[in-house]
Coordinates of C-alpha atoms in Angstrom, one line a residue:
Chain A
M1 CA 203.2 157.6 110.7
S2 CA 206.8 156.9 110.1
Q3 CA 208.0 153.7 108.7
A4 CA 209.7 152.8 111.9
T5 CA 206.6 152.9 114.0
M6 CA 204.9 150.8 111.4
A7 CA 207.3 148.0 111.7
V8 CA 205.9 145.2 113.7
T9 CA 207.8 144.4 116.8
M10 CA 209.9 141.3 116.2
P11 CA 211.8 140.3 119.3
D12 CA 215.4 139.1 118.7
E13 CA 215.0 135.4 118.6
T14 CA 218.3 134.5 120.1
L15 CA 217.5 136.1 123.4
T16 CA 214.7 135.3 125.8
P17 CA 212.4 138.4 126.2
R18 CA 213.5 138.7 129.8
R19 CA 217.2 138.7 129.0
Q20 CA 216.6 141.0 126.1
R21 CA 214.8 143.4 128.4
R22 CA 217.6 143.3 130.9
R23 CA 220.1 144.1 128.1
E24 CA 218.1 147.0 127.0
R25 CA 217.9 148.3 130.6
E26 CA 221.7 148.0 131.0
Q27 CA 222.1 150.2 127.9
L28 CA 220.0 152.9 129.3
P29 CA 221.7 156.0 130.8
R30 CA 221.7 156.2 134.5
T31 CA 218.9 158.4 135.8
R32 CA 220.4 161.2 138.0
L33 CA 218.1 162.3 140.7
S34 CA 218.0 166.1 140.3
A35 CA 215.2 168.2 141.5
G36 CA 213.6 168.3 138.1
V37 CA 213.7 164.5 137.8
V38 CA 212.1 164.1 141.2
T39 CA 209.3 166.6 140.2
V40 CA 208.7 164.6 137.0
I41 CA 208.5 161.3 138.9
A42 CA 206.1 162.8 141.4
L43 CA 203.9 164.4 138.8
L44 CA 203.7 161.1 136.8
G45 CA 203.0 159.2 140.0
V46 CA 200.1 161.4 141.0
H47 CA 198.7 161.2 137.5
L48 CA 199.0 157.4 137.4
V49 CA 197.1 157.2 140.7
V50 CA 194.3 159.3 139.2
V51 CA 194.2 157.1 136.1
L52 CA 194.3 153.8 137.9
F53 CA 192.7 154.4 141.3
P54 CA 189.1 153.7 140.0
F55 CA 190.3 150.2 139.1
V56 CA 192.0 149.6 142.4
W57 CA 188.8 150.9 144.2
M58 CA 186.7 148.5 142.1
I59 CA 188.9 145.6 143.1
Y60 CA 188.7 146.1 146.8
S61 CA 185.1 147.3 146.9
S62 CA 184.0 144.2 145.1
F63 CA 185.0 142.3 148.3
K64 CA 182.8 144.3 150.6
T65 CA 179.3 143.6 151.9
N66 CA 176.6 145.7 150.3
Q67 CA 176.0 147.4 153.7
Q68 CA 179.6 148.2 154.2
F69 CA 179.9 149.6 150.7
Q70 CA 177.0 152.0 151.1
Q71 CA 178.2 153.1 154.6
S72 CA 181.6 154.2 153.6
V73 CA 183.0 154.7 150.1
W74 CA 186.7 154.6 150.9
S75 CA 187.2 152.0 153.6
L76 CA 188.9 148.7 152.8
P77 CA 186.7 145.6 153.2
S78 CA 186.7 144.2 156.8
S79 CA 186.5 140.7 155.5
L80 CA 186.7 139.3 151.9
Q81 CA 183.3 138.5 150.5
W82 CA 184.2 136.0 147.9
D83 CA 180.5 135.3 147.8
N84 CA 180.1 138.4 145.7
Y85 CA 181.9 136.6 142.9
A86 CA 179.9 133.5 143.3
T87 CA 176.7 135.5 143.2
A88 CA 177.9 137.4 140.1
L89 CA 178.6 134.2 138.3
A90 CA 175.5 132.4 139.5
D91 CA 172.9 135.2 139.0
G92 CA 174.1 136.6 135.8
S93 CA 174.7 134.6 132.6
L94 CA 178.3 135.9 132.6
A95 CA 179.8 132.5 131.7
L96 CA 177.3 132.2 128.8
Y97 CA 178.1 135.7 127.6
A98 CA 181.8 135.0 127.8
G99 CA 181.3 131.8 125.8
N100 CA 179.6 133.8 123.1
S101 CA 182.3 136.4 123.1
L102 CA 184.9 133.7 122.8
I103 CA 183.2 132.2 119.7
V104 CA 182.8 135.6 118.1
T105 CA 186.4 136.6 118.9
L106 CA 188.1 133.4 117.8
V107 CA 186.2 133.1 114.5
S108 CA 186.4 136.7 113.5
V109 CA 190.1 137.0 114.4
L110 CA 191.0 133.8 112.4
I111 CA 189.1 135.0 109.3
T112 CA 190.5 138.6 109.7
V113 CA 194.2 137.5 110.0
A114 CA 193.9 135.0 107.2
I115 CA 192.4 137.5 104.8
A116 CA 194.6 140.3 105.9
T117 CA 197.8 138.3 105.5
A118 CA 197.0 137.5 101.9
A119 CA 196.0 141.1 101.1
G120 CA 199.0 142.6 102.9
Y121 CA 201.3 140.2 100.9
A122 CA 199.7 141.2 97.6
F123 CA 200.2 144.9 98.4
V124 CA 203.9 144.5 98.7
V125 CA 204.6 141.9 96.1
Y126 CA 202.4 142.8 93.1
R127 CA 203.0 146.4 92.1
T128 CA 200.2 146.6 89.5
R129 CA 198.9 149.9 88.3
W130 CA 195.7 149.8 90.2
M131 CA 197.2 148.8 93.5
P132 CA 197.5 152.4 94.9
L133 CA 193.8 152.7 94.3
V134 CA 193.1 149.7 96.5
E135 CA 195.4 151.1 99.2
I136 CA 193.4 154.3 99.2
V137 CA 190.2 152.3 99.5
M138 CA 191.7 150.6 102.6
L139 CA 192.7 153.9 104.2
V140 CA 189.3 155.5 103.6
A141 CA 187.5 152.4 104.9
M142 CA 189.7 152.7 108.1
A143 CA 188.5 156.2 108.8
I144 CA 184.8 155.5 108.3
P145 CA 183.0 155.1 111.6
A146 CA 181.0 151.8 111.8
Y147 CA 177.8 153.6 112.9
I148 CA 177.4 155.7 109.8
A149 CA 175.5 153.2 107.8
L150 CA 174.2 151.3 110.8
V151 CA 170.6 151.1 109.7
P152 CA 171.2 149.7 106.2
L153 CA 173.9 147.3 107.6
V154 CA 171.4 145.8 110.0
A155 CA 168.9 145.6 107.2
I156 CA 171.4 143.6 105.1
I157 CA 172.2 141.3 108.0
R158 CA 168.4 140.8 108.4
E159 CA 168.1 140.0 104.7
M160 CA 170.9 137.4 105.0
G161 CA 168.9 135.8 107.8
M162 CA 171.6 136.4 110.3
L163 CA 169.9 138.9 112.6
D164 CA 170.3 137.8 116.2
T165 CA 173.0 135.2 115.3
L166 CA 176.7 135.1 116.1
P167 CA 177.7 135.0 112.4
G168 CA 175.7 138.2 112.0
V169 CA 178.1 139.9 114.4
I170 CA 181.2 138.1 113.1
L171 CA 180.9 139.2 109.4
P172 CA 180.6 143.0 109.8
T173 CA 183.2 142.8 112.6
V174 CA 185.7 141.2 110.2
A175 CA 184.9 143.8 107.5
F176 CA 185.6 146.7 109.8
N177 CA 188.7 145.3 111.4
L178 CA 190.2 144.2 108.0
P179 CA 191.6 147.5 106.7
I180 CA 193.8 148.2 109.7
S181 CA 194.9 144.5 109.9
V182 CA 195.8 144.6 106.2
L183 CA 197.9 147.6 106.7
I184 CA 199.7 146.0 109.7
M185 CA 200.5 143.0 107.6
R186 CA 201.6 145.1 104.7
G187 CA 203.9 147.0 107.0
F188 CA 205.4 143.6 108.0
F189 CA 205.9 142.3 104.4
A190 CA 207.5 145.6 103.4
T191 CA 210.3 144.8 105.9
V192 CA 211.0 141.4 104.3
P193 CA 214.0 141.7 102.0
R194 CA 212.8 141.9 98.4
D195 CA 215.4 139.4 97.2
L196 CA 214.0 136.7 99.6
I197 CA 210.5 137.2 98.1
E198 CA 211.8 137.1 94.5
A199 CA 214.0 134.0 95.1
A200 CA 211.0 132.2 96.7
R201 CA 208.8 133.2 93.8
I202 CA 211.3 131.9 91.2
D203 CA 211.9 128.6 93.0
G204 CA 208.3 128.0 94.0
A205 CA 205.9 125.9 91.9
S206 CA 203.1 128.4 92.0
E207 CA 202.4 131.8 93.5
L208 CA 200.0 130.3 96.0
S209 CA 202.5 127.7 97.3
T210 CA 205.2 130.4 97.5
F211 CA 202.8 132.3 99.7
A212 CA 201.6 129.4 101.8
R213 CA 205.0 127.5 102.2
V214 CA 207.5 130.4 102.4
M215 CA 205.8 133.6 103.3
V216 CA 203.2 132.5 105.9
P217 CA 205.9 130.8 108.1
I218 CA 208.0 134.0 107.9
A219 CA 205.0 136.1 108.7
K220 CA 203.9 134.1 111.7
P221 CA 205.1 136.6 114.4
A222 CA 203.4 139.5 112.6
M223 CA 200.2 137.5 112.1
F224 CA 200.2 136.7 115.8
T225 CA 200.6 140.4 116.7
T226 CA 197.7 141.3 114.3
A227 CA 195.6 138.5 115.9
I228 CA 196.3 139.7 119.5
V229 CA 195.2 143.3 118.9
N230 CA 192.2 142.0 117.0
V231 CA 191.3 139.8 120.0
I232 CA 191.2 142.9 122.2
W233 CA 189.2 144.9 119.7
V234 CA 186.6 142.2 119.0
W235 CA 186.4 141.1 122.6
N236 CA 185.6 144.6 123.7
D237 CA 183.3 145.5 120.8
F238 CA 179.9 146.7 121.7
L239 CA 178.2 148.4 118.7
F240 CA 177.6 145.4 116.4
P241 CA 176.4 143.1 119.2
L242 CA 174.1 145.9 120.4
V243 CA 172.3 146.3 117.1
I244 CA 172.4 142.7 115.9
L245 CA 171.9 140.5 119.0
N246 CA 168.7 140.4 120.9
S247 CA 168.2 137.0 122.6
P248 CA 169.8 136.8 126.0
E249 CA 171.4 133.5 125.3
R250 CA 173.3 134.9 122.3
K251 CA 174.6 138.1 123.8
T252 CA 178.3 138.8 124.1
L253 CA 180.0 139.8 127.3
P254 CA 180.0 143.6 127.0
L255 CA 176.3 143.6 125.9
G256 CA 175.2 141.1 128.5
L257 CA 177.1 143.0 131.2
T258 CA 175.0 146.1 130.6
D259 CA 171.9 144.0 131.0
F260 CA 173.2 142.5 134.2
V261 CA 174.0 145.9 135.7
G262 CA 170.7 147.4 134.5
E263 CA 168.7 144.6 136.1
R264 CA 170.4 144.3 139.5
T265 CA 170.4 147.7 141.1
T266 CA 170.6 146.7 144.7
N267 CA 173.8 144.7 145.4
Y268 CA 176.5 147.0 144.3
P269 CA 179.6 145.0 145.3
V270 CA 178.2 142.1 143.2
L271 CA 177.9 144.5 140.2
L272 CA 181.5 145.6 140.7
A273 CA 182.6 142.0 140.9
A274 CA 180.8 141.3 137.6
I275 CA 182.4 144.3 135.9
L276 CA 185.8 143.2 137.2
L277 CA 185.2 139.6 135.9
A278 CA 184.3 141.1 132.5
A279 CA 187.4 143.3 132.4
L280 CA 189.6 140.4 133.3
G281 CA 189.7 138.8 129.9
S282 CA 191.3 141.5 127.9
F283 CA 193.5 142.5 130.8
L284 CA 194.9 138.9 131.0
V285 CA 195.6 138.9 127.2
Y286 CA 197.4 142.2 127.7
L287 CA 199.4 140.9 130.7
V288 CA 200.5 137.7 128.8
F289 CA 201.1 139.2 125.4
Q290 CA 202.2 142.7 126.4
R291 CA 204.8 143.1 123.6
H292 CA 202.4 142.0 120.9
V293 CA 199.6 144.3 122.2
I294 CA 201.9 147.3 122.3
G295 CA 203.4 146.5 118.9
G296 CA 200.0 146.0 117.4
L297 CA 198.5 149.1 118.9
T298 CA 201.5 151.2 117.8
S299 CA 201.3 149.9 114.2
G300 CA 197.6 149.8 114.1
A301 CA 197.0 153.2 115.6
L302 CA 194.8 154.6 113.0
K303 CA 192.1 152.1 113.8
Q304 CA 190.4 152.6 117.1
Chain B
M1 CA 212.6 143.5 60.6
T2 CA 213.1 140.3 62.7
S3 CA 214.2 142.3 65.6
A4 CA 211.1 144.5 65.5
L5 CA 209.0 141.4 65.4
S6 CA 210.6 139.7 68.3
D7 CA 210.5 143.0 70.1
R8 CA 206.7 143.1 69.7
A9 CA 206.5 139.4 70.6
R10 CA 208.5 140.1 73.8
R11 CA 206.3 143.1 74.6
G12 CA 203.3 140.9 74.1
G13 CA 204.7 138.3 76.5
L14 CA 205.5 141.0 79.0
H15 CA 202.0 142.3 78.7
R16 CA 200.6 138.8 79.2
A17 CA 202.9 138.3 82.3
K18 CA 201.7 141.6 83.6
R19 CA 198.1 140.6 83.2
R20 CA 198.7 137.3 84.8
E21 CA 200.3 139.1 87.8
S22 CA 197.4 141.5 87.9
L23 CA 195.0 138.5 88.1
I24 CA 197.0 136.8 90.8
A25 CA 197.1 140.0 92.8
L26 CA 193.4 140.3 92.5
L27 CA 192.9 136.7 93.8
F28 CA 194.9 137.5 96.9
L29 CA 192.8 140.7 97.5
V30 CA 189.4 139.4 96.6
P31 CA 188.4 138.1 100.1
A32 CA 189.3 141.5 101.7
L33 CA 187.6 143.5 98.9
A34 CA 184.5 141.3 99.1
F35 CA 184.1 141.9 102.8
L36 CA 184.5 145.6 102.4
A37 CA 182.1 145.7 99.4
I38 CA 179.3 143.8 101.2
F39 CA 179.6 145.2 104.7
V40 CA 181.1 148.7 104.2
A41 CA 180.5 150.0 100.7
Y42 CA 177.1 148.6 100.0
P43 CA 175.5 149.8 103.3
L44 CA 177.1 153.2 102.7
A45 CA 175.6 153.4 99.3
N46 CA 172.3 152.3 100.8
A47 CA 172.5 154.9 103.5
G48 CA 173.1 157.5 100.8
M49 CA 169.9 156.4 99.0
L50 CA 167.9 156.0 102.2
S51 CA 168.7 159.6 103.3
F52 CA 166.2 160.8 100.6
F53 CA 163.4 158.6 101.9
K54 CA 161.1 158.4 104.9
W55 CA 161.2 154.8 106.2
D56 CA 160.4 153.1 109.5
G57 CA 162.5 150.1 108.5
F58 CA 159.5 147.8 107.6
S59 CA 156.7 149.5 105.6
P60 CA 157.3 150.8 102.0
R61 CA 159.7 153.7 101.6
E62 CA 158.4 157.1 100.8
W63 CA 160.5 159.5 98.7
V64 CA 160.9 162.8 100.5
G65 CA 163.7 164.5 98.5
I66 CA 166.1 166.6 100.6
D67 CA 163.5 166.9 103.4
N68 CA 165.7 164.9 105.8
F69 CA 168.6 167.3 105.3
V70 CA 166.4 170.3 105.7
R71 CA 165.1 168.9 109.0
L72 CA 168.7 168.1 110.0
A73 CA 169.8 171.7 109.4
A74 CA 167.2 172.9 111.9
D75 CA 167.6 170.1 114.3
G76 CA 169.1 171.5 117.6
V77 CA 170.0 168.0 118.9
F78 CA 172.0 167.2 115.8
W79 CA 174.0 170.4 116.2
S80 CA 174.5 170.0 119.9
S81 CA 175.7 166.4 119.3
L82 CA 178.1 167.6 116.7
R83 CA 179.3 170.3 119.1
N84 CA 180.0 167.5 121.6
N85 CA 182.0 165.6 119.1
V86 CA 184.1 168.7 118.3
L87 CA 184.5 169.2 122.1
I88 CA 185.7 165.7 122.4
A89 CA 188.2 166.2 119.5
V90 CA 189.6 169.4 120.9
A91 CA 189.9 167.9 124.4
A92 CA 191.6 164.9 122.9
I93 CA 194.1 167.0 121.0
V94 CA 195.1 168.8 124.2
F95 CA 194.8 166.1 126.9
Q96 CA 195.7 163.0 124.9
V97 CA 198.0 164.2 122.0
G98 CA 199.5 167.1 123.9
L99 CA 199.8 165.6 127.3
G100 CA 200.8 162.2 125.8
M101 CA 203.6 163.9 124.0
V102 CA 205.0 165.5 127.1
I103 CA 204.7 162.3 129.2
A104 CA 206.3 160.3 126.4
Y105 CA 209.2 162.9 126.3
W106 CA 209.7 162.5 130.0
L107 CA 209.7 158.7 129.8
V108 CA 212.2 158.6 126.9
R109 CA 214.5 161.5 127.8
V110 CA 214.2 162.1 131.5
I111 CA 213.3 158.9 133.3
P112 CA 214.0 156.1 130.9
R113 CA 214.3 153.7 133.8
F114 CA 210.6 154.0 134.5
K115 CA 209.5 154.0 130.8
R116 CA 208.5 150.3 130.6
A117 CA 206.6 150.3 133.9
A118 CA 204.8 153.6 133.2
M119 CA 203.8 152.5 129.7
F120 CA 202.5 149.2 131.0
L121 CA 200.3 151.0 133.5
Y122 CA 199.0 153.8 131.2
V123 CA 198.0 151.2 128.6
I124 CA 195.8 149.2 131.0
P125 CA 192.6 151.4 130.5
V126 CA 193.2 151.2 126.7
V127 CA 192.8 147.4 126.5
I128 CA 189.9 147.1 128.9
S129 CA 186.5 147.3 127.3
E130 CA 184.8 150.7 127.2
I131 CA 181.7 149.1 128.7
C132 CA 183.6 148.1 131.8
I133 CA 185.2 151.5 132.1
G134 CA 181.9 153.3 131.6
L135 CA 180.1 151.2 134.1
L136 CA 182.9 151.6 136.6
W137 CA 182.8 155.4 136.2
Q138 CA 179.1 155.4 136.7
F139 CA 180.0 154.2 140.2
V140 CA 182.7 156.8 140.6
Y141 CA 180.2 159.6 139.7
N142 CA 177.3 158.2 141.7
P143 CA 175.7 160.8 143.9
Y144 CA 175.2 158.6 147.0
F145 CA 178.1 156.3 147.2
G146 CA 180.4 157.5 144.4
L147 CA 184.1 157.6 144.8
L148 CA 184.3 161.3 143.6
N149 CA 181.8 162.6 146.2
G150 CA 183.5 160.5 148.8
F151 CA 186.8 162.1 147.9
L152 CA 185.2 165.6 148.1
R153 CA 183.8 164.9 151.5
L154 CA 187.2 163.5 152.7
I155 CA 188.9 166.8 151.8
G156 CA 186.1 168.9 153.3
L157 CA 184.5 170.0 150.1
G158 CA 181.4 167.9 150.7
D159 CA 179.2 170.8 149.5
L160 CA 180.4 170.2 146.0
A161 CA 179.2 166.6 146.0
K162 CA 176.5 166.0 143.4
G163 CA 175.2 163.5 140.8
W164 CA 177.7 164.4 138.2
L165 CA 176.2 162.5 135.3
G166 CA 172.7 163.7 136.1
D167 CA 173.6 167.4 135.8
K168 CA 173.0 168.9 132.4
T169 CA 176.1 171.2 132.5
L170 CA 178.4 168.8 134.3
A171 CA 177.7 165.6 132.5
M172 CA 179.7 166.4 129.4
P173 CA 182.8 167.5 131.3
A174 CA 182.5 164.4 133.4
V175 CA 182.4 162.2 130.3
L176 CA 185.4 164.1 128.8
V177 CA 187.4 163.4 131.9
V178 CA 186.8 159.7 131.6
M179 CA 187.7 159.7 127.9
N180 CA 190.9 161.6 128.4
L181 CA 192.1 159.4 131.2
T182 CA 191.2 156.2 129.3
Y183 CA 192.7 156.8 125.9
L184 CA 195.8 158.8 126.9
G185 CA 197.9 155.6 127.1
L186 CA 197.6 154.9 123.4
Y187 CA 199.1 158.3 122.6
I188 CA 201.9 157.9 125.1
L189 CA 202.7 154.6 123.3
L190 CA 202.8 156.3 119.9
F191 CA 205.0 159.2 121.0
V192 CA 207.4 156.9 122.9
A193 CA 207.9 155.0 119.7
A194 CA 208.3 158.2 117.7
F195 CA 210.8 159.8 120.2
Q196 CA 212.8 156.6 120.3
D197 CA 213.3 156.9 116.5
V198 CA 215.0 160.3 116.8
D199 CA 218.7 159.9 116.4
E200 CA 220.7 160.3 119.6
S201 CA 223.3 162.5 117.9
V202 CA 220.7 165.2 117.4
Y203 CA 220.4 165.5 121.2
E204 CA 224.2 165.4 121.7
A205 CA 224.4 168.6 119.7
A206 CA 221.7 170.2 121.9
S207 CA 223.3 169.2 125.2
L208 CA 226.7 170.6 124.0
D209 CA 224.7 173.7 123.3
G210 CA 223.5 173.7 126.9
A211 CA 219.9 173.5 126.0
G212 CA 217.5 172.4 128.8
H213 CA 214.7 170.0 128.5
F214 CA 212.2 172.8 127.7
R215 CA 214.2 174.0 124.8
T216 CA 215.1 170.5 123.6
F217 CA 211.5 169.5 123.6
F218 CA 210.2 172.4 121.6
G219 CA 213.4 172.9 119.5
I220 CA 214.3 169.4 118.7
S221 CA 212.0 166.5 119.8
A222 CA 208.7 168.0 118.7
P223 CA 209.9 169.3 115.2
M224 CA 211.7 166.0 114.6
I225 CA 208.5 164.0 114.9
A226 CA 206.3 166.6 113.1
S227 CA 204.8 164.0 110.7
N228 CA 203.9 161.7 113.7
V229 CA 202.2 164.7 115.4
Q230 CA 200.1 165.3 112.3
A231 CA 199.1 161.6 112.0
T232 CA 198.3 161.5 115.7
V233 CA 196.2 164.6 115.6
L234 CA 194.3 163.1 112.7
L235 CA 193.9 159.8 114.7
A236 CA 192.6 161.8 117.7
V237 CA 190.0 163.6 115.6
V238 CA 188.9 160.5 113.7
T239 CA 188.6 158.6 117.0
S240 CA 186.6 161.4 118.6
F241 CA 184.1 161.3 115.7
K242 CA 183.8 157.5 116.1
T243 CA 183.1 157.6 119.8
F244 CA 180.1 155.6 120.9
S245 CA 180.4 152.9 123.6
L246 CA 181.7 155.0 126.4
V247 CA 179.1 157.8 126.1
F248 CA 176.3 155.3 125.5
V249 CA 177.0 153.2 128.5
M250 CA 177.6 156.1 130.9
T251 CA 174.7 158.5 130.0
R252 CA 172.8 157.2 126.9
G253 CA 173.3 160.8 125.7
G254 CA 171.4 162.2 128.6
P255 CA 170.4 164.1 130.6
S256 CA 168.1 165.5 127.9
N257 CA 170.6 165.2 125.0
A258 CA 173.3 167.0 127.0
T259 CA 175.9 164.3 126.3
D260 CA 174.6 163.1 122.9
V261 CA 177.2 162.6 120.2
I262 CA 176.3 162.0 116.6
S263 CA 176.7 158.2 117.0
T264 CA 174.3 158.0 120.0
Y265 CA 171.8 160.3 118.4
L266 CA 171.9 158.3 115.2
F267 CA 171.4 155.1 117.2
K268 CA 168.4 156.5 119.0
T269 CA 166.9 157.9 115.8
G270 CA 167.4 154.7 113.8
F271 CA 166.8 152.0 116.4
G272 CA 164.7 153.8 119.1
N273 CA 162.4 155.9 116.9
F274 CA 162.6 153.7 113.8
E275 CA 163.4 156.7 111.5
A276 CA 165.7 154.8 109.2
G277 CA 165.7 157.6 106.5
Y278 CA 166.5 160.4 109.0
A279 CA 169.2 158.3 110.7
S280 CA 170.8 157.6 107.3
A281 CA 170.8 161.4 106.6
I282 CA 172.5 161.9 110.0
G283 CA 175.1 159.3 109.0
I284 CA 175.8 160.8 105.6
A285 CA 176.1 164.3 107.1
Q286 CA 178.5 162.9 109.6
L287 CA 180.6 161.2 106.9
L288 CA 180.9 164.5 105.0
I289 CA 181.8 166.3 108.1
T290 CA 184.5 163.7 109.0
V291 CA 186.0 164.1 105.5
I292 CA 186.0 167.9 105.7
V293 CA 187.5 167.9 109.2
G294 CA 190.0 165.3 108.2
V295 CA 191.2 167.3 105.2
F296 CA 191.3 170.4 107.4
V297 CA 193.4 168.7 110.0
L298 CA 195.8 167.5 107.3
T299 CA 196.3 170.9 105.8
A300 CA 196.3 172.8 109.1
T301 CA 198.9 170.6 110.7
R302 CA 201.1 170.1 107.6
P303 CA 204.7 169.8 108.6
R304 CA 207.3 171.9 106.6
R305 CA 208.2 168.9 104.5
P306 CA 205.1 168.1 102.5
K307 CA 203.7 164.7 102.9
T308 CA 201.1 162.8 100.9
I309 CA 198.0 161.4 102.6
K310 CA 199.4 157.9 102.1
E311 CA 202.5 158.6 104.1
V312 CA 200.6 160.2 106.9
A313 CA 198.2 157.4 107.3
R314 CA 201.0 154.9 108.0

């Protein structure tokens, strides 16, 4: 992808995001309402309804009684059954699963970002002869689906004594999220003026302190962006928990949710409430850190 | 004489400095490389070896030569799974890359006022876990109280109502619809970023020329971002070959393997039937296919200006 899409979004620090957005909007050309424009708006509107209506339906259906839900699919709830949420939380171990997900997410994201920052820095600063080879390794690793060597991977985790433990999920998760994170960080360091890096390296006592005292502070926004997209990827991950975790008390949220839905087949609005609660985490992260999510997804596109 | 000596000494110093730099670079990279070696490369090498064995994961391995691959070549489920992966990739190129490009063009060039809001909405399904999305769509496709059948009854097409995911011929299209609606947002995002990079002056020339949006799109915008298109097609193909969670949670590959993709088939073989050797053979075959298809995509979609793989993958 082009260099420009690779650049990590770095909001202008002198402006608040809101004011910056307003300024951007003022610079936009006025939209003239011709027939073509109206058609485009209408088409997009209809398409967005198709894309998002299932979510809207999930939200209002989760407040129905089971009887009402099965009687009519479309109708709005006659009264809000907050009980469904209480039941979903009480019957399932959703809070427990969410806790496990939180541990897995926080630990793997911290490790991933720390390692990726160091590696991304090395890619830009040290142009040794073998560096292109390492870059190719990263690119190839990025394209390899995690499931290809799934059986040997689980065997290795078992040999390490980490089967059915959270570290057993965290380590391979870090490994498979590293290549893309390294490339995002490399993309950032490539935008740092070369002179700045060289000056810091000449002044600095050692290479390591140059990195830790000068480069890491500069890289904080990019590290944060990398962290946020990783939070979403890890929080949503299903494959590694599925093959590594077994005990109900260790399961992560996506894995536990499939159990919950499989076990309770009778009270559908409660199931919808549970799905909604499980979806809430990553949605809130997106809502709060929108710019970072979009910046990270754009620069980290080759992952997914 | 002296100058030659000092020259050699300087070169020696330079050499030493280079080696020192090499060593430091390695130190920065070691953690990342260690993770990749232990959890990516080593299992991969193991899978390569295991693909020549018969193994249930516990008892001693039994060398079977290329038997696993012979079996693979005659395995109908493997080929139907692969066909589903290809189907997903083709649908992704049309309904995610193609449609995403058109919508991104609209947002950037036609209705920039709505760009931010529309992008925000389209990205919502991208950030929500595929498990939640899959479970939700199970409800949408449910034969008794599903949203889709409810809609069909509402518009008087109640006769068409059925259990979408339980039908052998309809299950795969039903899964494809969910995938294309879910991942589209990512491609809109990528193309909006790409179109915004195109210099405004290029468009000014076109509007002086009196070109409409149709001609501008195909004549200017699309060619200007040719390398992005190539990278995005590659992304769509690689992603399609990686797909697992959404299919697994919606259908488990059923009914009777109709929606199986390579990943779900490998999972069932390795962890359901405990055929570790055969599952590894499936994985290795899939790896080779991914590489071949990847190279094919790169050559087939090559923009006029040649690009190296490295540039594309950015």
